[in-house]
């Protein structure tokens, strides 16, 4: 299963990525959630029981990474509760959505200890 958005500024192996336009982040959110829902509907074979969940996880991590980049433009971390305007706040919200979905994904794949901080932080 391949992500339909190949234009994302984030590369999974990169430590960080560049901010993108707010509308592009919204499009990434929409497509990621749609693809994640499709992947959740897949019944994986017994020999690879979590294959679709691992693909979903990659998509959600990409979304989280991009939202994080948008929440802290120019690579400067924005303090909690610090300014930044509506698009920064929306990026933080999208980052929290991705974290919560990642936490649920990790619970699905029986990785509860990794899921806990994501779910608590979301």
Short mmCIF file of N, CA and C in Angstrom, two decimals:
data_model
loop_
_atom_site.label_atom_id
_atom_site.label_comp_id
_atom_site.label_asym_id
_atom_site.label_seq_id
_atom_site.Cartn_x
_atom_site.Cartn_y
_atom_site.Cartn_z
N UNK A 1 0.85 -1.17 0.00
CA UNK A 1 0.00 0.00 0.00
C UNK A 1 0.88 1.22 0.00
N UNK A 2 0.67 2.13 -0.93
CA UNK A 2 1.53 3.29 -1.10
C UNK A 2 0.72 4.54 -0.85
N UNK A 3 1.30 5.47 -0.11
CA UNK A 3 0.64 6.74 0.19
C UNK A 3 0.36 7.49 -1.11
N UNK A 4 -0.81 8.10 -1.18
CA UNK A 4 -1.18 8.85 -2.38
C UNK A 4 -0.54 10.23 -2.40
N UNK A 5 0.03 10.67 -1.27
CA UNK A 5 0.68 11.98 -1.24
C UNK A 5 2.18 11.80 -1.27
N UNK A 6 2.75 11.94 -2.43
CA UNK A 6 4.20 11.81 -2.55
C UNK A 6 4.88 13.17 -2.48
N UNK A 7 4.09 14.23 -2.32
CA UNK A 7 4.64 15.57 -2.30
C UNK A 7 4.92 16.08 -0.89
N UNK A 8 4.73 15.24 0.11
CA UNK A 8 4.97 15.66 1.49
C UNK A 8 6.43 16.08 1.65
N UNK A 9 6.65 17.15 2.40
CA UNK A 9 8.00 17.67 2.61
C UNK A 9 8.81 16.77 3.53
N UNK A 10 8.15 15.88 4.26
CA UNK A 10 8.86 14.99 5.19
C UNK A 10 9.28 13.72 4.48
N UNK A 11 10.44 13.26 4.86
CA UNK A 11 10.91 11.95 4.41
C UNK A 11 11.03 11.11 5.66
N UNK A 12 10.48 9.90 5.62
CA UNK A 12 10.41 9.07 6.82
C UNK A 12 11.76 8.90 7.50
N UNK A 13 12.83 8.85 6.78
CA UNK A 13 14.13 8.62 7.40
C UNK A 13 14.77 9.91 7.91
N UNK A 14 14.19 11.04 7.57
CA UNK A 14 14.77 12.32 7.98
C UNK A 14 14.39 12.62 9.43
N UNK A 15 15.25 13.32 10.11
CA UNK A 15 14.99 13.69 11.49
C UNK A 15 13.96 14.82 11.58
N UNK A 16 13.89 15.65 10.56
CA UNK A 16 12.94 16.75 10.56
C UNK A 16 12.54 17.07 9.13
N UNK A 17 11.56 17.94 8.99
CA UNK A 17 11.15 18.34 7.65
C UNK A 17 10.78 19.80 7.67
N UNK A 18 10.57 20.36 6.50
CA UNK A 18 10.25 21.77 6.36
C UNK A 18 8.74 21.97 6.48
N UNK A 19 8.33 23.12 7.02
CA UNK A 19 6.90 23.43 7.07
C UNK A 19 6.32 23.52 5.65
N UNK A 20 5.05 23.21 5.54
CA UNK A 20 4.33 23.32 4.28
C UNK A 20 3.17 24.29 4.49
N UNK A 21 2.51 24.67 3.41
CA UNK A 21 1.35 25.55 3.50
C UNK A 21 0.26 24.90 4.35
N UNK A 22 -0.50 25.72 5.07
CA UNK A 22 -1.56 25.21 5.94
C UNK A 22 -2.57 24.37 5.15
N UNK A 23 -2.91 24.80 3.94
CA UNK A 23 -3.86 24.04 3.12
C UNK A 23 -3.29 22.68 2.74
N UNK A 24 -1.98 22.61 2.51
CA UNK A 24 -1.35 21.33 2.20
C UNK A 24 -1.33 20.41 3.41
N UNK A 25 -1.16 20.99 4.60
CA UNK A 25 -1.21 20.18 5.82
C UNK A 25 -2.62 19.63 6.02
N UNK A 26 -3.62 20.45 5.75
CA UNK A 26 -5.02 19.98 5.85
C UNK A 26 -5.28 18.84 4.85
N UNK A 27 -4.75 18.97 3.64
CA UNK A 27 -4.91 17.92 2.63
C UNK A 27 -4.19 16.65 3.08
N UNK A 28 -3.03 16.80 3.68
CA UNK A 28 -2.29 15.65 4.19
C UNK A 28 -3.07 14.98 5.31
N UNK A 29 -3.66 15.76 6.21
CA UNK A 29 -4.49 15.21 7.28
C UNK A 29 -5.65 14.40 6.70
N UNK A 30 -6.35 15.00 5.76
CA UNK A 30 -7.51 14.33 5.15
C UNK A 30 -7.12 13.03 4.46
N UNK A 31 -6.09 13.07 3.65
CA UNK A 31 -5.70 11.86 2.92
C UNK A 31 -5.14 10.80 3.86
N UNK A 32 -4.38 11.23 4.88
CA UNK A 32 -3.82 10.26 5.82
C UNK A 32 -4.92 9.57 6.60
N UNK A 33 -5.89 10.33 7.09
CA UNK A 33 -6.99 9.71 7.85
C UNK A 33 -7.82 8.78 6.97
N UNK A 34 -8.00 9.16 5.72
CA UNK A 34 -8.74 8.30 4.79
C UNK A 34 -7.98 7.00 4.52
N UNK A 35 -6.68 7.12 4.25
CA UNK A 35 -5.86 5.93 4.01
C UNK A 35 -5.78 5.06 5.26
N UNK A 36 -5.66 5.71 6.43
CA UNK A 36 -5.59 4.95 7.68
C UNK A 36 -6.88 4.16 7.90
N UNK A 37 -8.03 4.77 7.60
CA UNK A 37 -9.31 4.06 7.74
C UNK A 37 -9.37 2.87 6.79
N UNK A 38 -8.89 3.05 5.57
CA UNK A 38 -8.86 1.94 4.61
C UNK A 38 -7.97 0.81 5.11
N UNK A 39 -6.82 1.18 5.66
CA UNK A 39 -5.89 0.16 6.16
C UNK A 39 -6.46 -0.56 7.37
N UNK A 40 -7.23 0.13 8.20
CA UNK A 40 -7.84 -0.51 9.37
C UNK A 40 -8.88 -1.55 8.94
N UNK A 41 -9.44 -1.37 7.76
CA UNK A 41 -10.45 -2.31 7.27
C UNK A 41 -9.84 -3.58 6.68
N UNK A 42 -8.53 -3.58 6.46
CA UNK A 42 -7.85 -4.73 5.86
C UNK A 42 -7.73 -5.85 6.90
N UNK A 43 -8.01 -7.05 6.45
CA UNK A 43 -7.79 -8.23 7.30
C UNK A 43 -6.49 -8.86 6.84
N UNK A 44 -5.47 -8.71 7.66
CA UNK A 44 -4.14 -9.22 7.30
C UNK A 44 -4.08 -10.73 7.48
N UNK A 45 -3.23 -11.39 6.70
CA UNK A 45 -3.09 -12.85 6.82
C UNK A 45 -2.43 -13.21 8.16
N UNK A 46 -2.65 -14.42 8.61
CA UNK A 46 -2.11 -14.88 9.89
C UNK A 46 -0.59 -14.81 9.93
N UNK A 47 0.06 -15.03 8.80
CA UNK A 47 1.54 -15.01 8.80
C UNK A 47 2.11 -13.59 8.88
N UNK A 48 1.29 -12.57 8.64
CA UNK A 48 1.72 -11.17 8.77
C UNK A 48 0.55 -10.38 9.37
N UNK A 49 0.23 -10.64 10.63
CA UNK A 49 -1.02 -10.13 11.20
C UNK A 49 -1.12 -8.61 11.33
N UNK A 50 -0.02 -7.91 11.31
CA UNK A 50 -0.07 -6.46 11.51
C UNK A 50 0.47 -5.67 10.31
N UNK A 51 0.56 -6.29 9.17
CA UNK A 51 1.14 -5.62 7.99
C UNK A 51 0.45 -4.29 7.69
N UNK A 52 -0.87 -4.28 7.65
CA UNK A 52 -1.58 -3.04 7.33
C UNK A 52 -1.44 -2.02 8.45
N UNK A 53 -1.33 -2.48 9.68
CA UNK A 53 -1.13 -1.56 10.80
C UNK A 53 0.23 -0.88 10.74
N UNK A 54 1.25 -1.61 10.29
CA UNK A 54 2.58 -1.01 10.16
C UNK A 54 2.58 0.05 9.05
N UNK A 55 1.86 -0.20 7.98
CA UNK A 55 1.75 0.80 6.92
C UNK A 55 1.00 2.02 7.42
N UNK A 56 -0.08 1.78 8.16
CA UNK A 56 -0.83 2.87 8.77
C UNK A 56 0.08 3.69 9.69
N UNK A 57 0.89 3.01 10.46
CA UNK A 57 1.80 3.69 11.39
C UNK A 57 2.76 4.62 10.65
N UNK A 58 3.29 4.16 9.53
CA UNK A 58 4.20 5.01 8.74
C UNK A 58 3.50 6.28 8.27
N UNK A 59 2.26 6.15 7.81
CA UNK A 59 1.50 7.31 7.36
C UNK A 59 1.25 8.29 8.50
N UNK A 60 0.88 7.75 9.66
CA UNK A 60 0.60 8.60 10.81
C UNK A 60 1.85 9.30 11.33
N UNK A 61 2.97 8.60 11.29
CA UNK A 61 4.23 9.23 11.72
C UNK A 61 4.62 10.36 10.77
N UNK A 62 4.39 10.16 9.49
CA UNK A 62 4.68 11.21 8.51
C UNK A 62 3.81 12.43 8.79
N UNK A 63 2.53 12.20 9.06
CA UNK A 63 1.62 13.30 9.38
C UNK A 63 2.06 14.01 10.66
N UNK A 64 2.41 13.24 11.67
CA UNK A 64 2.84 13.83 12.93
C UNK A 64 4.11 14.66 12.74
N UNK A 65 5.03 14.14 11.99
CA UNK A 65 6.29 14.85 11.74
C UNK A 65 6.04 16.15 10.97
N UNK A 66 5.17 16.09 9.98
CA UNK A 66 4.88 17.30 9.20
C UNK A 66 4.16 18.33 10.06
N UNK A 67 3.19 17.89 10.85
CA UNK A 67 2.47 18.81 11.71
C UNK A 67 3.41 19.46 12.73
N UNK A 68 4.34 18.68 13.24
CA UNK A 68 5.33 19.21 14.17
C UNK A 68 6.19 20.28 13.50
N UNK A 69 6.59 20.05 12.27
CA UNK A 69 7.37 21.04 11.53
C UNK A 69 6.55 22.32 11.33
N UNK A 70 5.27 22.17 11.04
CA UNK A 70 4.42 23.34 10.84
C UNK A 70 4.15 24.08 12.16
N UNK A 71 4.14 23.36 13.26
CA UNK A 71 3.88 23.97 14.57
C UNK A 71 5.09 24.76 15.06
N UNK A 72 6.26 24.45 14.55
CA UNK A 72 7.49 25.13 14.97
C UNK A 72 8.25 25.60 13.74
N UNK A 73 7.74 26.64 13.05
CA UNK A 73 8.41 27.11 11.84
C UNK A 73 9.86 27.49 12.07
N UNK A 74 10.63 27.34 11.04
CA UNK A 74 12.06 27.65 11.04
C UNK A 74 12.85 26.77 11.99
N UNK A 75 12.26 25.65 12.40
CA UNK A 75 12.97 24.72 13.26
C UNK A 75 13.10 25.17 14.69
N UNK A 76 12.43 26.27 15.06
CA UNK A 76 12.51 26.75 16.43
C UNK A 76 11.32 26.23 17.21
N UNK A 77 11.56 25.50 18.29
CA UNK A 77 10.43 24.98 19.06
C UNK A 77 9.61 26.14 19.65
N UNK A 78 8.30 26.01 19.58
CA UNK A 78 7.41 26.99 20.15
C UNK A 78 7.02 26.50 21.54
N UNK A 79 7.20 27.33 22.57
CA UNK A 79 6.87 26.88 23.92
C UNK A 79 5.39 26.58 24.05
N UNK A 80 5.02 25.61 24.92
CA UNK A 80 3.60 25.31 25.13
C UNK A 80 2.84 26.57 25.53
N UNK A 81 1.72 26.80 24.92
CA UNK A 81 0.93 27.97 25.22
C UNK A 81 1.46 29.24 24.58
N UNK A 82 2.59 29.13 23.86
CA UNK A 82 3.19 30.29 23.20
C UNK A 82 2.43 30.65 21.95
N UNK A 83 2.56 31.85 21.48
CA UNK A 83 1.83 32.37 20.32
C UNK A 83 2.01 31.55 19.07
N UNK A 84 1.86 32.16 17.94
CA UNK A 84 2.06 31.45 16.69
C UNK A 84 0.87 31.52 15.77
N UNK A 85 -0.26 32.02 16.26
CA UNK A 85 -1.40 32.19 15.39
C UNK A 85 -2.18 30.92 15.16
N UNK A 86 -3.25 31.06 14.38
CA UNK A 86 -4.17 29.97 14.14
C UNK A 86 -3.57 28.79 13.42
N UNK A 87 -2.72 29.02 12.43
CA UNK A 87 -2.17 27.89 11.69
C UNK A 87 -1.22 27.07 12.55
N UNK A 88 -0.52 27.74 13.47
CA UNK A 88 0.35 27.01 14.39
C UNK A 88 -0.48 26.17 15.35
N UNK A 89 -1.55 26.76 15.85
CA UNK A 89 -2.44 26.02 16.76
C UNK A 89 -3.09 24.84 16.04
N UNK A 90 -3.49 25.05 14.80
CA UNK A 90 -4.09 23.96 14.02
C UNK A 90 -3.06 22.87 13.80
N UNK A 91 -1.81 23.23 13.52
CA UNK A 91 -0.76 22.24 13.32
C UNK A 91 -0.54 21.43 14.59
N UNK A 92 -0.59 22.10 15.74
CA UNK A 92 -0.46 21.38 17.02
C UNK A 92 -1.62 20.41 17.23
N UNK A 93 -2.81 20.85 16.85
CA UNK A 93 -3.98 19.97 16.95
C UNK A 93 -3.80 18.74 16.06
N UNK A 94 -3.36 18.96 14.83
CA UNK A 94 -3.14 17.84 13.90
C UNK A 94 -2.06 16.91 14.43
N UNK A 95 -1.03 17.48 15.03
CA UNK A 95 0.04 16.68 15.64
C UNK A 95 -0.54 15.80 16.77
N UNK A 96 -1.44 16.36 17.58
CA UNK A 96 -2.07 15.60 18.66
C UNK A 96 -2.98 14.50 18.11
N UNK A 97 -3.70 14.80 17.04
CA UNK A 97 -4.55 13.78 16.41
C UNK A 97 -3.69 12.62 15.92
N UNK A 98 -2.58 12.95 15.26
CA UNK A 98 -1.68 11.91 14.77
C UNK A 98 -1.11 11.09 15.93
N UNK A 99 -0.74 11.76 17.03
CA UNK A 99 -0.20 11.05 18.19
C UNK A 99 -1.24 10.10 18.78
N UNK A 100 -2.48 10.55 18.88
CA UNK A 100 -3.53 9.69 19.42
C UNK A 100 -3.77 8.49 18.51
N UNK A 101 -3.80 8.72 17.22
CA UNK A 101 -3.98 7.61 16.27
C UNK A 101 -2.80 6.65 16.31
N UNK A 102 -1.59 7.21 16.46
CA UNK A 102 -0.40 6.36 16.59
C UNK A 102 -0.49 5.51 17.85
N UNK A 103 -0.94 6.11 18.93
CA UNK A 103 -1.10 5.37 20.18
C UNK A 103 -2.08 4.22 20.02
N UNK A 104 -3.19 4.48 19.36
CA UNK A 104 -4.17 3.42 19.11
C UNK A 104 -3.57 2.33 18.23
N UNK A 105 -2.80 2.75 17.24
CA UNK A 105 -2.14 1.79 16.35
C UNK A 105 -1.19 0.90 17.14
N UNK A 106 -0.42 1.50 18.03
CA UNK A 106 0.53 0.72 18.83
C UNK A 106 -0.20 -0.24 19.77
N UNK A 107 -1.35 0.17 20.27
CA UNK A 107 -2.15 -0.74 21.10
C UNK A 107 -2.63 -1.92 20.25
N UNK A 108 -3.04 -1.64 19.02
CA UNK A 108 -3.49 -2.70 18.11
C UNK A 108 -2.40 -3.73 17.85
N UNK A 109 -1.16 -3.27 17.82
CA UNK A 109 -0.04 -4.17 17.52
C UNK A 109 0.64 -4.67 18.79
N UNK A 110 -0.10 -4.54 19.90
CA UNK A 110 0.34 -5.07 21.18
C UNK A 110 1.65 -4.46 21.68
N UNK A 111 1.79 -3.15 21.44
CA UNK A 111 2.96 -2.41 21.90
C UNK A 111 2.51 -1.32 22.87
N UNK A 112 1.87 -1.76 23.94
CA UNK A 112 1.27 -0.86 24.91
C UNK A 112 2.23 0.11 25.57
N UNK A 113 3.44 -0.35 25.86
CA UNK A 113 4.39 0.55 26.55
C UNK A 113 4.79 1.71 25.64
N UNK A 114 4.83 1.51 24.35
CA UNK A 114 5.15 2.59 23.41
C UNK A 114 3.91 3.47 23.18
N UNK A 115 2.74 2.90 23.32
CA UNK A 115 1.50 3.65 23.08
C UNK A 115 1.19 4.62 24.20
N UNK A 116 1.51 4.27 25.41
CA UNK A 116 1.11 5.06 26.56
C UNK A 116 1.54 6.52 26.48
N UNK A 117 2.82 6.84 26.23
CA UNK A 117 3.18 8.27 26.19
C UNK A 117 2.48 9.03 25.07
N UNK A 118 2.23 8.38 23.95
CA UNK A 118 1.52 9.05 22.86
C UNK A 118 0.08 9.37 23.25
N UNK A 119 -0.57 8.40 23.87
CA UNK A 119 -1.96 8.60 24.26
C UNK A 119 -2.08 9.62 25.38
N UNK A 120 -1.16 9.59 26.32
CA UNK A 120 -1.20 10.56 27.41
C UNK A 120 -0.86 11.96 26.92
N UNK A 121 0.03 12.07 25.95
CA UNK A 121 0.44 13.37 25.42
C UNK A 121 -0.56 13.99 24.47
N UNK A 122 -1.39 13.17 23.87
CA UNK A 122 -2.36 13.69 22.91
C UNK A 122 -3.43 14.43 23.65
#
